[in-house]
PDB file of C-alpha atoms in Angstrom:
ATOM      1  CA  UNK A   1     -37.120 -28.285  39.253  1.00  0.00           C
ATOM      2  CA  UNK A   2     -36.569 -31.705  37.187  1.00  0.00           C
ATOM      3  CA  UNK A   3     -39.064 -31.025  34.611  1.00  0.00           C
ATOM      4  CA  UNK A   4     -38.991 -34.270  32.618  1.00  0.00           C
ATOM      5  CA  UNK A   5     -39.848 -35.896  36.204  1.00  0.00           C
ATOM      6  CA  UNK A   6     -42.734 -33.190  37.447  1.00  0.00           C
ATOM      7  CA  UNK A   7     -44.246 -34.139  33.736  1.00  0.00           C
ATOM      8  CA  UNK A   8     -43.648 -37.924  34.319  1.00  0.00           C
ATOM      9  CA  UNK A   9     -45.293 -37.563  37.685  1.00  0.00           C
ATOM     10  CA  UNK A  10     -47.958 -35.071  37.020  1.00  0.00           C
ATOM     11  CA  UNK A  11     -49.265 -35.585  33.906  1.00  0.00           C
ATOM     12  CA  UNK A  12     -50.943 -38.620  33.031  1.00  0.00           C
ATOM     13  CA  UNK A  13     -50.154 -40.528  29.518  1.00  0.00           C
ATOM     14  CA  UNK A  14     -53.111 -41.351  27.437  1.00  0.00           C
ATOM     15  CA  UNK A  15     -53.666 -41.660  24.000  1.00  0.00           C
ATOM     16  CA  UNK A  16     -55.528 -40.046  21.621  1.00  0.00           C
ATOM     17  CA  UNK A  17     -58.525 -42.003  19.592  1.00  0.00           C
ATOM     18  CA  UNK A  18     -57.035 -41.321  16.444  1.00  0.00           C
ATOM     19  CA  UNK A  19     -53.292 -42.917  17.296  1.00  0.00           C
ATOM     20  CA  UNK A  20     -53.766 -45.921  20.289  1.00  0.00           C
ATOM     21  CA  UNK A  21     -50.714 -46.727  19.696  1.00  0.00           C
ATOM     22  CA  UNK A  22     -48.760 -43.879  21.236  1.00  0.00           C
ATOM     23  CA  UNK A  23     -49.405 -42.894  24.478  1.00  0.00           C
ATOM     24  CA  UNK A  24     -48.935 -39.078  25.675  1.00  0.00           C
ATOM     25  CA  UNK A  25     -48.439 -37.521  28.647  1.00  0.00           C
ATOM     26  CA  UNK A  26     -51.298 -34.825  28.806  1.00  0.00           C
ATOM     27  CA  UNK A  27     -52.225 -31.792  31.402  1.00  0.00           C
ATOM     28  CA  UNK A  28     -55.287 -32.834  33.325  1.00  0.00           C
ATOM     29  CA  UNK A  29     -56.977 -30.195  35.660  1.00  0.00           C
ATOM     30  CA  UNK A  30     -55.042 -31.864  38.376  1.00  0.00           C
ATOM     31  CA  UNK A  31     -51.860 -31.366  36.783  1.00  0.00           C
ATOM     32  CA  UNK A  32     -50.485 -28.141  38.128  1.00  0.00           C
ATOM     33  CA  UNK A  33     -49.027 -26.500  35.677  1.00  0.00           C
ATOM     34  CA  UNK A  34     -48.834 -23.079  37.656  1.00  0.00           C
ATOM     35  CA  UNK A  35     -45.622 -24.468  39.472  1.00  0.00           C
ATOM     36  CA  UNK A  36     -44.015 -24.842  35.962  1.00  0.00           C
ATOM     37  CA  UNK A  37     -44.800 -21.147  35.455  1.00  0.00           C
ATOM     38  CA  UNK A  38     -43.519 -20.242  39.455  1.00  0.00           C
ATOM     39  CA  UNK A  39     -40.199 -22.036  38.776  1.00  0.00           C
ATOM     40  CA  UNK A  40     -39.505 -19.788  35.441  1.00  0.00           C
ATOM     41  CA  UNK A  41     -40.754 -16.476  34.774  1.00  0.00           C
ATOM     42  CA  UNK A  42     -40.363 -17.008  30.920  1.00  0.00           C
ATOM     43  CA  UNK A  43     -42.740 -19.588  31.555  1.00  0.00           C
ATOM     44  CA  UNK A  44     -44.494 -20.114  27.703  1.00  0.00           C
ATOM     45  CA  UNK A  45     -47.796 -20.980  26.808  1.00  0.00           C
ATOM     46  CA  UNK A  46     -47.999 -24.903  27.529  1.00  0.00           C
ATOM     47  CA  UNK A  47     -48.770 -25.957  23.702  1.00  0.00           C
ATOM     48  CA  UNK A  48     -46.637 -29.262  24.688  1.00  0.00           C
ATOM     49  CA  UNK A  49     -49.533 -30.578  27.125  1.00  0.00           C
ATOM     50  CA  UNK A  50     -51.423 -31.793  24.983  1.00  0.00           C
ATOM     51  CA  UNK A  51     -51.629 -33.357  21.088  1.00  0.00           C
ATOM     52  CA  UNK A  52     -52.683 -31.057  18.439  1.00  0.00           C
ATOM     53  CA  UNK A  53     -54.795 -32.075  15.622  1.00  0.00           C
ATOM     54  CA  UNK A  54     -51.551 -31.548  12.817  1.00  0.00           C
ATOM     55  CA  UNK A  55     -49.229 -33.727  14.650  1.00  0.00           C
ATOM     56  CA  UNK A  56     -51.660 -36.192  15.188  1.00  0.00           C
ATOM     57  CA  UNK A  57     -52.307 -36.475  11.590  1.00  0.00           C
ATOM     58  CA  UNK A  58     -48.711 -36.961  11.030  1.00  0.00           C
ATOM     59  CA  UNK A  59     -48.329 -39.178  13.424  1.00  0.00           C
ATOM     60  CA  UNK A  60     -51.434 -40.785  11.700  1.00  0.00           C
ATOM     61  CA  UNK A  61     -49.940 -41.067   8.449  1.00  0.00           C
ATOM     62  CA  UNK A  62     -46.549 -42.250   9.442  1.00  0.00           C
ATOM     63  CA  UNK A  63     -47.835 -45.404  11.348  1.00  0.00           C
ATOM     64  CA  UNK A  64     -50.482 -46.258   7.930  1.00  0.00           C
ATOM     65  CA  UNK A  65     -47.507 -45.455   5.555  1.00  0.00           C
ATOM     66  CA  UNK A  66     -44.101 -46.520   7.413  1.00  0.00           C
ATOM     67  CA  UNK A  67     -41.918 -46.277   4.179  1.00  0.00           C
ATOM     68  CA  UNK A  68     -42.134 -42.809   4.849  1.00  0.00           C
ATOM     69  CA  UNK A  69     -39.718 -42.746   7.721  1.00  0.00           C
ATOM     70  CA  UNK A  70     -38.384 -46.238   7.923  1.00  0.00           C
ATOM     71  CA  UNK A  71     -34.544 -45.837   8.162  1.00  0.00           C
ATOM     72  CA  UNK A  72     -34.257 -42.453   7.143  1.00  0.00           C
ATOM     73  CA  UNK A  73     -32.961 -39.029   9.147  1.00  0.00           C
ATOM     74  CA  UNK A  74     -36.808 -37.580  10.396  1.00  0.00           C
ATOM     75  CA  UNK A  75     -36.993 -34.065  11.535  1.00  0.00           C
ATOM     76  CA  UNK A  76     -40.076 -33.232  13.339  1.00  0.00           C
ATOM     77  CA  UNK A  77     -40.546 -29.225  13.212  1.00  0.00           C
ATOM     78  CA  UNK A  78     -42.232 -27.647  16.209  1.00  0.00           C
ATOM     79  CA  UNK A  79     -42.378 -30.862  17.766  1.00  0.00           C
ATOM     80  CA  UNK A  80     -44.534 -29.962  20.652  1.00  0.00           C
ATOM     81  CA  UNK A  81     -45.082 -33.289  22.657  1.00  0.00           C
ATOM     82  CA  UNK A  82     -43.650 -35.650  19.852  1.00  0.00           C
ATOM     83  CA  UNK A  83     -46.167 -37.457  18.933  1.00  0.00           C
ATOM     84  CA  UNK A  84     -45.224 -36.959  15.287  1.00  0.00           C
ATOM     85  CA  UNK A  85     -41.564 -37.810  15.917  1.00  0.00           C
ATOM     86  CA  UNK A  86     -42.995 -40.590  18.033  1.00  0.00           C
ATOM     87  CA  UNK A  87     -45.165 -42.554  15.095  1.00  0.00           C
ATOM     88  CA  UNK A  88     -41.671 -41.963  13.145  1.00  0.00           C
ATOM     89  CA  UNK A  89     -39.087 -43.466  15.295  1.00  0.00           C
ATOM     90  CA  UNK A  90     -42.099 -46.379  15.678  1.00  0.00           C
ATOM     91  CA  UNK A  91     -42.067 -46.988  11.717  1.00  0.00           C
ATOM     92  CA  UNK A  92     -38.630 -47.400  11.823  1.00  0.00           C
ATOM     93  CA  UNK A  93     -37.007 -44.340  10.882  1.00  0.00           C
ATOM     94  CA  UNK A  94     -33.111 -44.443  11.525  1.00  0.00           C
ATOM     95  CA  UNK A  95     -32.774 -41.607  13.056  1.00  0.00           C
ATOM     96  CA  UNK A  96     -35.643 -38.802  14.786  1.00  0.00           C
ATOM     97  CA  UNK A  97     -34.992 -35.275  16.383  1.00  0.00           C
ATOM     98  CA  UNK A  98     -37.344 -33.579  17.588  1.00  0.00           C
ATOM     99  CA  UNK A  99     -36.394 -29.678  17.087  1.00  0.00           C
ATOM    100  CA  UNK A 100     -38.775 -27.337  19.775  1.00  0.00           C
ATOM    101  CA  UNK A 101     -37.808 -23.497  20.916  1.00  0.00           C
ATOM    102  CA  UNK A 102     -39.453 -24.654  23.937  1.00  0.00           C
ATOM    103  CA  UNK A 103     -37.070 -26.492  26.920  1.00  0.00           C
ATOM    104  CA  UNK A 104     -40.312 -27.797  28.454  1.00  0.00           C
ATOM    105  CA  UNK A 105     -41.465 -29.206  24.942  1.00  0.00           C
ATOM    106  CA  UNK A 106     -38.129 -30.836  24.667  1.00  0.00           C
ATOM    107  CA  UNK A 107     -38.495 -32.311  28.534  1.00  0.00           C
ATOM    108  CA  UNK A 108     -41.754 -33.596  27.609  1.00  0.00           C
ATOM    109  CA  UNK A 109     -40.602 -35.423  24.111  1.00  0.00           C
ATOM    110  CA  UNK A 110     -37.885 -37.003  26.276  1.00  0.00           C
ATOM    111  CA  UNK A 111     -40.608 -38.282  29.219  1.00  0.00           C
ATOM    112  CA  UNK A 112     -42.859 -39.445  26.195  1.00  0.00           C
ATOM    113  CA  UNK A 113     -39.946 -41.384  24.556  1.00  0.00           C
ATOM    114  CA  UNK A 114     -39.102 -42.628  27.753  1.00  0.00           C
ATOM    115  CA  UNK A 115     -41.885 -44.149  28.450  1.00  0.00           C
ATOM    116  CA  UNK A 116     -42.669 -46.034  24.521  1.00  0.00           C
ATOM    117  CA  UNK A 117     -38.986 -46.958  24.305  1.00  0.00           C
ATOM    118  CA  UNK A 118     -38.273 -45.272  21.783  1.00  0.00           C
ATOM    119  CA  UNK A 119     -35.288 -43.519  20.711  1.00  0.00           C
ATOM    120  CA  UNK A 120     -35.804 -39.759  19.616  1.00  0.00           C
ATOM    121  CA  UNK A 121     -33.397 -37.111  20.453  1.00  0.00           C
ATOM    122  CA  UNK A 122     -34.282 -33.389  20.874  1.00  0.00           C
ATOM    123  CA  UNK A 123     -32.730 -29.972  19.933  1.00  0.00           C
ATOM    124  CA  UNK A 124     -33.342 -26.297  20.607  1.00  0.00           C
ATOM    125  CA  UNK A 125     -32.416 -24.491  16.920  1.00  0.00           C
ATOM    126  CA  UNK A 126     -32.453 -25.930  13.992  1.00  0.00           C
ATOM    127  CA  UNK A 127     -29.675 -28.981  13.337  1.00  0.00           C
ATOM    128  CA  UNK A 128     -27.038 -28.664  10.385  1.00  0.00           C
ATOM    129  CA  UNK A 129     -27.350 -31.419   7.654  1.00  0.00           C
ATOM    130  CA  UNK A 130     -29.509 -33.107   5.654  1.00  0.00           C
ATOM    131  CA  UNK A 131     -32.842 -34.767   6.634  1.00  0.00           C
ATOM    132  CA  UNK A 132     -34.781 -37.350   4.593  1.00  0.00           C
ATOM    133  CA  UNK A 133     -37.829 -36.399   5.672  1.00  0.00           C
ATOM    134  CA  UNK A 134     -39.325 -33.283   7.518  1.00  0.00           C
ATOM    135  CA  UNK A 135     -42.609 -33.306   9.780  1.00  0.00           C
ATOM    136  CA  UNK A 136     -44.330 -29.800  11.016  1.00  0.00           C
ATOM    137  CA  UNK A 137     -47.484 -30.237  12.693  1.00  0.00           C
ATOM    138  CA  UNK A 138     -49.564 -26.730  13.318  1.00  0.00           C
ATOM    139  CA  UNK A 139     -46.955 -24.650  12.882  1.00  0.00           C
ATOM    140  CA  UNK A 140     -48.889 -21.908  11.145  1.00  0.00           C
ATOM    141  CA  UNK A 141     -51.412 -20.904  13.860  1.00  0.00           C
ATOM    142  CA  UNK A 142     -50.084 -17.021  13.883  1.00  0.00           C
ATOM    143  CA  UNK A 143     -48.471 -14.661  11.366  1.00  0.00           C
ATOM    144  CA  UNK A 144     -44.937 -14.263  12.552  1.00  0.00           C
ATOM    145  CA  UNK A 145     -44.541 -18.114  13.495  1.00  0.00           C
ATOM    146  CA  UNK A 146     -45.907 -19.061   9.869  1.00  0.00           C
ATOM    147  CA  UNK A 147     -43.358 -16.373   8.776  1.00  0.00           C
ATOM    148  CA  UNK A 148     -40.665 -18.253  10.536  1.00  0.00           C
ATOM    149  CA  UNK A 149     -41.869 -21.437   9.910  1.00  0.00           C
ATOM    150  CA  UNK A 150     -42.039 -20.936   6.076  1.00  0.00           C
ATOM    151  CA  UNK A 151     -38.666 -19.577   5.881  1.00  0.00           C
ATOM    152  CA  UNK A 152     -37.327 -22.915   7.854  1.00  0.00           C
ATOM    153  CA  UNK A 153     -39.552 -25.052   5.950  1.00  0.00           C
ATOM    154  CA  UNK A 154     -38.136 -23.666   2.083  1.00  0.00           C
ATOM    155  CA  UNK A 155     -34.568 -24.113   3.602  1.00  0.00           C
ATOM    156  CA  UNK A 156     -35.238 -27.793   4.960  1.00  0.00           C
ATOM    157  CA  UNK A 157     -36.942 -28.846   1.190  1.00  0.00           C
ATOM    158  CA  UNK A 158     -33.696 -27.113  -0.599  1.00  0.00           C
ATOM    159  CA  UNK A 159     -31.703 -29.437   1.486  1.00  0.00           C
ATOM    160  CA  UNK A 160     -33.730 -31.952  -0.271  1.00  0.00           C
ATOM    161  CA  UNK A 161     -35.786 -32.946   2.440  1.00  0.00           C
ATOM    162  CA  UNK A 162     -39.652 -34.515   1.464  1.00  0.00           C
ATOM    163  CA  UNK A 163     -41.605 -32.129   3.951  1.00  0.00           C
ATOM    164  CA  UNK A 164     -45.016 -32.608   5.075  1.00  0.00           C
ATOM    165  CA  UNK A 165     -47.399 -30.296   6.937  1.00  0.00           C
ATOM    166  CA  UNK A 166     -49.970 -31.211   9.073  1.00  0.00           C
ATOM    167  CA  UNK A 167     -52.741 -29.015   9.904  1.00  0.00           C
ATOM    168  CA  UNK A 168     -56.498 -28.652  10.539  1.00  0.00           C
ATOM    169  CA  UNK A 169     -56.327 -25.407   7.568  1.00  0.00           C
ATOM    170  CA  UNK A 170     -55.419 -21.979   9.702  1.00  0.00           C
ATOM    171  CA  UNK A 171     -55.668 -19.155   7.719  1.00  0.00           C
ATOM    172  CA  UNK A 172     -51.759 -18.634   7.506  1.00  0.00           C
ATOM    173  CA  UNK A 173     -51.060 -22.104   6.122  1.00  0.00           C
ATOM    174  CA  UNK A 174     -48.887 -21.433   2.418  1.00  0.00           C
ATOM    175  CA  UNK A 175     -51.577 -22.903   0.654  1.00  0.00           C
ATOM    176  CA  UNK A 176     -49.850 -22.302  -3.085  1.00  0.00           C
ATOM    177  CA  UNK A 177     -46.866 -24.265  -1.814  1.00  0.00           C
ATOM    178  CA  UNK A 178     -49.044 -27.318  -0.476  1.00  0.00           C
ATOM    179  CA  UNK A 179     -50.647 -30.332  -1.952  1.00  0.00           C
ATOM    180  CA  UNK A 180     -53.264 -32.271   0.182  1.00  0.00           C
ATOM    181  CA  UNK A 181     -52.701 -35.676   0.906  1.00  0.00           C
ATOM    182  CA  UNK A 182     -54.919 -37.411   3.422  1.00  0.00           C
ATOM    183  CA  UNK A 183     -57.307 -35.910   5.413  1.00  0.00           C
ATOM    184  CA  UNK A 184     -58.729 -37.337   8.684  1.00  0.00           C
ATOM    185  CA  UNK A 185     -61.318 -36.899  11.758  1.00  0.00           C
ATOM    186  CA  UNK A 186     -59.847 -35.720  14.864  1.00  0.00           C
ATOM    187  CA  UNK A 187     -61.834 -35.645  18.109  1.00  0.00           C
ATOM    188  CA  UNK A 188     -62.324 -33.087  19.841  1.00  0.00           C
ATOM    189  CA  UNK A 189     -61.269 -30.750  17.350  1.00  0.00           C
ATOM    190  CA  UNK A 190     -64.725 -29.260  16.065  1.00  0.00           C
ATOM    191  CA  UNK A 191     -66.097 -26.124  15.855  1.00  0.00           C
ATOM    192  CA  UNK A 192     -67.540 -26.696  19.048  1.00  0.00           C
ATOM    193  CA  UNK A 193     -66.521 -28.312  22.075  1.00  0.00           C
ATOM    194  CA  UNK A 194     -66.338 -31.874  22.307  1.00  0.00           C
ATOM    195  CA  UNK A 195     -66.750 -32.190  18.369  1.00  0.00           C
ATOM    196  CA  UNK A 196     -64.867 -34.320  15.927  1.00  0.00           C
ATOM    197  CA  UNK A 197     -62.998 -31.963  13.668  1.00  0.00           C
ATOM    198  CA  UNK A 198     -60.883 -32.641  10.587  1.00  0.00           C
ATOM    199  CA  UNK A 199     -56.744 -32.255   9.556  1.00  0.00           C
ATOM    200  CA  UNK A 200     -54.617 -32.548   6.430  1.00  0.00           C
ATOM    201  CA  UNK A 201     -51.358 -34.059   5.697  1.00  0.00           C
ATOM    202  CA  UNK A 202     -50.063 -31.801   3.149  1.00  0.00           C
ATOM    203  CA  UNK A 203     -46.649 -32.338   0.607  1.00  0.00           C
ATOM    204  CA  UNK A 204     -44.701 -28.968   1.287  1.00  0.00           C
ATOM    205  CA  UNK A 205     -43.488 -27.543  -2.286  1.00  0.00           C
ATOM    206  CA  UNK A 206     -44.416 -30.865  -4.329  1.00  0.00           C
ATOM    207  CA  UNK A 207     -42.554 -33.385  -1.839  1.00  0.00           C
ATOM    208  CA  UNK A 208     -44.727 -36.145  -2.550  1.00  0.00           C
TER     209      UNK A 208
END
């Protein structure tokens, strides 16, 4: 199955209230997301399908404060759907990947790029060199993938990357290695259903 092309097709691109101007492609009822699963055993929990409230404050924060990524190297970290490495290949940045374990993650960045024009290439394990600036969006919502995450994370910053963390405070977030930023309302991400919630850009180890 041509994944990028069953997401193009199937799920509809919308965007979120809190970034208009990046649209998604999200998993509506009507999507059918069990064929995904028939066509690959291995089939993983669809996180991709829709934004999550720490890359959409990333994303956020990139479009209010372009300097951030504009023509620099931009890693975003558990990428998801993009919509972090989106906002930074929009402010300008000179160069986005967006690194996801997940093949249908990666198929969906490439239909969501596709379809803003914008230029952000995507990778499986985590690329050699050095990155100007490092986004991870809700990548702390277990133990063992904070574990992972963290250990990424502290090797990214001591190859003098600026990282920032975006997240809506799980209880495995490093919180003695972050300093809060910006913190905004996200819809839909309340205690209850339907409820505006809020998220936190975060500096990773001082990288203000």
């Amino acid at each position: 199955m041509d994944v990028e092309a069953f997401i193009t097709a199937r799920l509809p691109a919308a965007a979120h209230p809190l970034v208009p101007e990046i649209a998604l492609h999200a998993a509506v009822p009507s999507s059918g997301l069990g064929r995904l699963a028939a066509a690959d055993p291995a089939f993983p929990p669809p996180y991709w399908a829709r934004p999550w409230p720490g890359g959409l404050v990333l994303a956020r924060h990139l479009l209010d404060h372009p300097v951030l990524a504009a023509d620099r190297r931009v890693l975003d970290f558990g990428a998801g759907g993009g919509v972090a490495a989106l906002a930074a290949a929009r402010a300008g940045a000179a160069e986005v990947v967006a690194l996801d374990a997940d093949s249908f993650a990666r198929a969906a960045v490439r239909a969501n790029a596709r379809r803003a024009g914008l230029a952000v290439a995507t990778a499986a394990e985590l690329p050699a060199g050095h990155f100007d600036l490092v986004v991870a969006g809700d990548v702390f919502y277990d133990a063992a993938v904070a574990t992972a995450a963290l250990a990424a994370l502290t090797e990214l910053r001591c190859r003098g990357a600026r990282v920032l963390v975006g997240d809506p405070g799980r209880d495995h977030l490093p919180w003695a290695r972050l300093t809060p930023l910006a913190t905004y309302v996200v819809a839909e991400w309340g205690a209850s259903a339907g409820t505006p919630g809020t998220a936190t850009v975060h500096a990773f180890d001082g990288a203000e």
